[in-house]
Tab-separated table of C-alpha atoms in Angstrom:
chain	number	residue	atom	x	y	z
E	106	UNK	CA	76.508	74.069	-133.646
E	107	UNK	CA	78.558	76.966	-135.512
E	108	UNK	CA	78.436	77.328	-139.172
E	109	UNK	CA	81.489	77.434	-141.475
E	110	UNK	CA	83.082	80.704	-141.257
E	111	UNK	CA	84.877	82.772	-143.844
E	112	UNK	CA	87.962	84.924	-143.252
E	113	UNK	CA	88.782	87.401	-146.009
E	114	UNK	CA	91.652	89.757	-146.377
E	115	UNK	CA	93.683	91.435	-149.026
E	116	UNK	CA	97.214	92.397	-149.367
E	117	UNK	CA	98.667	95.339	-151.833
E	118	UNK	CA	102.127	95.640	-152.507
E	119	UNK	CA	104.381	97.308	-155.106
E	120	UNK	CA	107.008	95.071	-156.760
E	121	UNK	CA	109.716	97.014	-158.496
E	122	UNK	CA	109.742	94.771	-161.532
E	123	UNK	CA	107.816	94.948	-164.930
E	124	UNK	CA	104.309	93.429	-164.717
E	125	UNK	CA	105.193	90.676	-167.576
E	126	UNK	CA	107.999	89.408	-165.128
E	127	UNK	CA	105.672	89.249	-162.159
E	128	UNK	CA	102.984	87.593	-164.103
E	129	UNK	CA	105.433	85.080	-165.512
E	130	UNK	CA	106.491	84.164	-161.882
E	131	UNK	CA	102.926	83.881	-160.802
E	132	UNK	CA	101.726	81.629	-163.698
E	133	UNK	CA	105.122	79.375	-163.707
E	134	UNK	CA	103.527	76.360	-161.729
E	135	UNK	CA	106.822	74.479	-161.421
E	136	UNK	CA	108.426	77.564	-159.769
E	137	UNK	CA	105.915	77.988	-156.964
E	138	UNK	CA	108.276	76.407	-154.402
E	139	UNK	CA	110.588	79.376	-154.581
E	140	UNK	CA	108.109	81.639	-153.054
E	141	UNK	CA	105.187	79.717	-151.708
E	142	UNK	CA	106.194	78.626	-148.251
E	143	UNK	CA	103.576	76.005	-148.024
E	144	UNK	CA	104.765	74.481	-151.074
E	145	UNK	CA	107.891	72.642	-149.957
E	146	UNK	CA	107.108	68.798	-150.377
E	147	UNK	CA	105.876	66.644	-153.130
E	148	UNK	CA	104.788	69.563	-155.382
E	149	UNK	CA	103.434	68.321	-158.694
E	150	UNK	CA	101.550	70.261	-161.444
E	151	UNK	CA	99.402	69.217	-164.337
E	152	UNK	CA	100.525	71.933	-166.745
E	153	UNK	CA	103.875	74.052	-166.377
E	154	UNK	CA	101.952	77.358	-167.066
E	155	UNK	CA	98.975	77.870	-165.019
E	156	UNK	CA	95.656	78.246	-166.980
E	157	UNK	CA	92.029	77.309	-165.906
E	158	UNK	CA	91.899	73.779	-164.986
E	159	UNK	CA	95.638	73.297	-164.269
E	160	UNK	CA	96.074	71.396	-160.716
E	161	UNK	CA	98.701	71.886	-158.296
E	162	UNK	CA	99.237	69.097	-155.400
E	163	UNK	CA	101.496	69.556	-152.543
E	164	UNK	CA	102.048	68.313	-149.080
E	165	UNK	CA	102.341	70.980	-146.432
E	166	UNK	CA	103.218	70.951	-142.751
E	167	UNK	CA	100.872	72.799	-140.547
E	168	UNK	CA	100.832	72.597	-136.828
E	169	UNK	CA	103.374	69.944	-136.749
E	170	UNK	CA	101.055	67.688	-139.207
E	171	UNK	CA	101.223	66.962	-142.847
E	172	UNK	CA	98.336	67.648	-145.055
E	173	UNK	CA	97.789	66.970	-148.760
E	174	UNK	CA	96.445	69.799	-150.728
E	175	UNK	CA	95.007	70.123	-154.368
E	176	UNK	CA	94.679	73.644	-155.825
E	177	UNK	CA	92.969	74.173	-159.173
E	178	UNK	CA	93.298	77.439	-161.387
E	179	UNK	CA	89.835	78.702	-161.474
E	180	UNK	CA	90.649	81.965	-163.769
E	181	UNK	CA	93.565	83.229	-165.721
E	182	UNK	CA	93.284	86.575	-167.721
E	183	UNK	CA	96.705	87.185	-169.119
E	184	UNK	CA	98.089	90.568	-168.147
E	185	UNK	CA	95.709	90.955	-165.343
E	186	UNK	CA	94.412	88.300	-163.027
E	187	UNK	CA	95.139	84.580	-161.764
E	188	UNK	CA	92.698	82.872	-159.363
E	189	UNK	CA	92.888	79.358	-157.844
E	190	UNK	CA	90.956	77.443	-155.055
E	191	UNK	CA	91.604	74.471	-152.865
E	192	UNK	CA	89.661	71.257	-153.833
E	193	UNK	CA	91.373	69.327	-151.053
E	194	UNK	CA	93.158	70.300	-147.851
E	195	UNK	CA	92.599	71.109	-144.195
E	196	UNK	CA	90.863	74.472	-145.136
E	197	UNK	CA	89.203	75.703	-148.371
E	198	UNK	CA	90.917	78.774	-149.689
E	199	UNK	CA	90.226	80.991	-152.719
E	200	UNK	CA	93.249	83.261	-153.842
E	201	UNK	CA	93.092	85.789	-156.479
E	202	UNK	CA	96.051	87.851	-157.640
E	203	UNK	CA	95.563	90.932	-159.793
E	204	UNK	CA	98.299	93.139	-161.307
E	205	UNK	CA	98.705	96.248	-163.187
E	206	UNK	CA	101.904	97.860	-164.599
E	207	UNK	CA	102.718	101.229	-162.970
E	208	UNK	CA	105.648	103.127	-164.428
E	209	UNK	CA	107.956	100.072	-164.753
E	210	UNK	CA	106.843	98.493	-161.467
E	211	UNK	CA	103.850	96.459	-160.668
E	212	UNK	CA	100.977	96.959	-158.428
E	213	UNK	CA	99.779	93.542	-157.051
E	214	UNK	CA	96.668	93.087	-155.284
E	215	UNK	CA	96.221	89.655	-153.418
E	216	UNK	CA	92.863	88.795	-152.271
E	217	UNK	CA	92.422	85.597	-149.971
E	218	UNK	CA	89.117	83.889	-148.690
E	219	UNK	CA	89.567	81.255	-146.300
E	220	UNK	CA	86.746	78.978	-145.394
E	221	UNK	CA	86.878	77.185	-141.780
E	222	UNK	CA	84.535	74.299	-141.721
E	223	UNK	CA	82.150	74.130	-138.951
E	224	UNK	CA	84.087	71.011	-137.427
E	225	UNK	CA	87.163	73.162	-137.233
E	226	UNK	CA	85.912	76.350	-135.557
E	227	UNK	CA	87.721	75.724	-132.400
E	228	UNK	CA	91.150	76.516	-134.183
E	229	UNK	CA	89.728	79.357	-136.298
E	230	UNK	CA	91.767	82.241	-134.797
E	231	UNK	CA	94.906	80.217	-135.007
E	232	UNK	CA	94.314	79.340	-138.680
E	233	UNK	CA	93.362	82.823	-139.481
E	234	UNK	CA	96.575	84.309	-138.006
E	235	UNK	CA	98.793	81.483	-139.551
E	236	UNK	CA	97.312	81.913	-142.912
E	237	UNK	CA	97.754	85.713	-143.027
E	238	UNK	CA	101.422	85.293	-141.843
E	239	UNK	CA	102.107	82.563	-144.328
E	240	UNK	CA	100.412	84.884	-147.196
E	241	UNK	CA	102.323	87.833	-146.224
E	242	UNK	CA	105.605	85.715	-146.231
E	243	UNK	CA	104.968	84.273	-149.702
E	244	UNK	CA	104.379	88.025	-150.996
E	245	UNK	CA	107.680	89.016	-149.533
E	246	UNK	CA	109.408	86.148	-150.864
E	247	UNK	CA	107.843	86.968	-154.342
E	248	UNK	CA	108.711	90.625	-154.147
E	249	UNK	CA	112.377	89.843	-152.988
E	250	UNK	CA	112.883	87.194	-155.768
E	251	UNK	CA	111.625	89.447	-158.436
E	252	UNK	CA	113.299	92.705	-157.262
E	253	UNK	CA	116.740	91.152	-156.955
E	254	UNK	CA	116.381	88.963	-160.107
E	255	UNK	CA	116.910	85.837	-158.029
E	256	UNK	CA	113.812	84.160	-159.472
E	257	UNK	CA	114.372	80.913	-161.480
E	258	UNK	CA	111.673	80.185	-164.250
E	259	UNK	CA	111.088	76.667	-164.681
E	260	UNK	CA	108.524	76.634	-167.623
E	261	UNK	CA	109.002	78.255	-171.081
E	262	UNK	CA	106.960	81.359	-171.641
E	263	UNK	CA	106.394	83.888	-174.009
E	264	UNK	CA	106.140	86.548	-171.242
E	265	UNK	CA	109.813	87.262	-170.903
E	266	UNK	CA	112.820	86.128	-173.189
E	267	UNK	CA	114.329	84.277	-170.211
E	268	UNK	CA	114.928	80.659	-170.621
E	269	UNK	CA	113.680	78.323	-168.102
E	270	UNK	CA	116.393	77.029	-165.670
E	271	UNK	CA	115.865	73.086	-164.862
E	272	UNK	CA	118.305	72.742	-162.151
E	273	UNK	CA	116.834	71.851	-158.767
E	274	UNK	CA	115.319	74.474	-156.708
E	275	UNK	CA	116.639	73.099	-153.438
């Protein structure tokens, strides 16, 4: 019987926005549905600003089926790193975002580690391709929102002077 397998990949992008603006969008938990394509239904967060221990629960649709997910923030180093992992879901995923300011823009590196349990190996290639596509779409969404100024912050933060907008995201 096959063991669990690990799929790792990394994506690097330049976002033409200051690092504090990128960071604010990454840690604004209620704003995640704006750019995370998997977080479209029943998104709830334990804290408005992500910090270690913050949980994000949501329902996602994959392969025509609905799955409950819980993600927990495992690390937040202001000005540098945000990491979280799933504790409930179809697959276990570790995600780490690292950012650095670069002449008014931000270099963002996204590390992904997907664990496909041994009882789900038969769909490993499909899952790997789907997850990579979804992650790339999320990063494109984030980049577009931040570069066009279309982001809507939902939580108050000292990272930028912008006030949160409490209107619906839909």
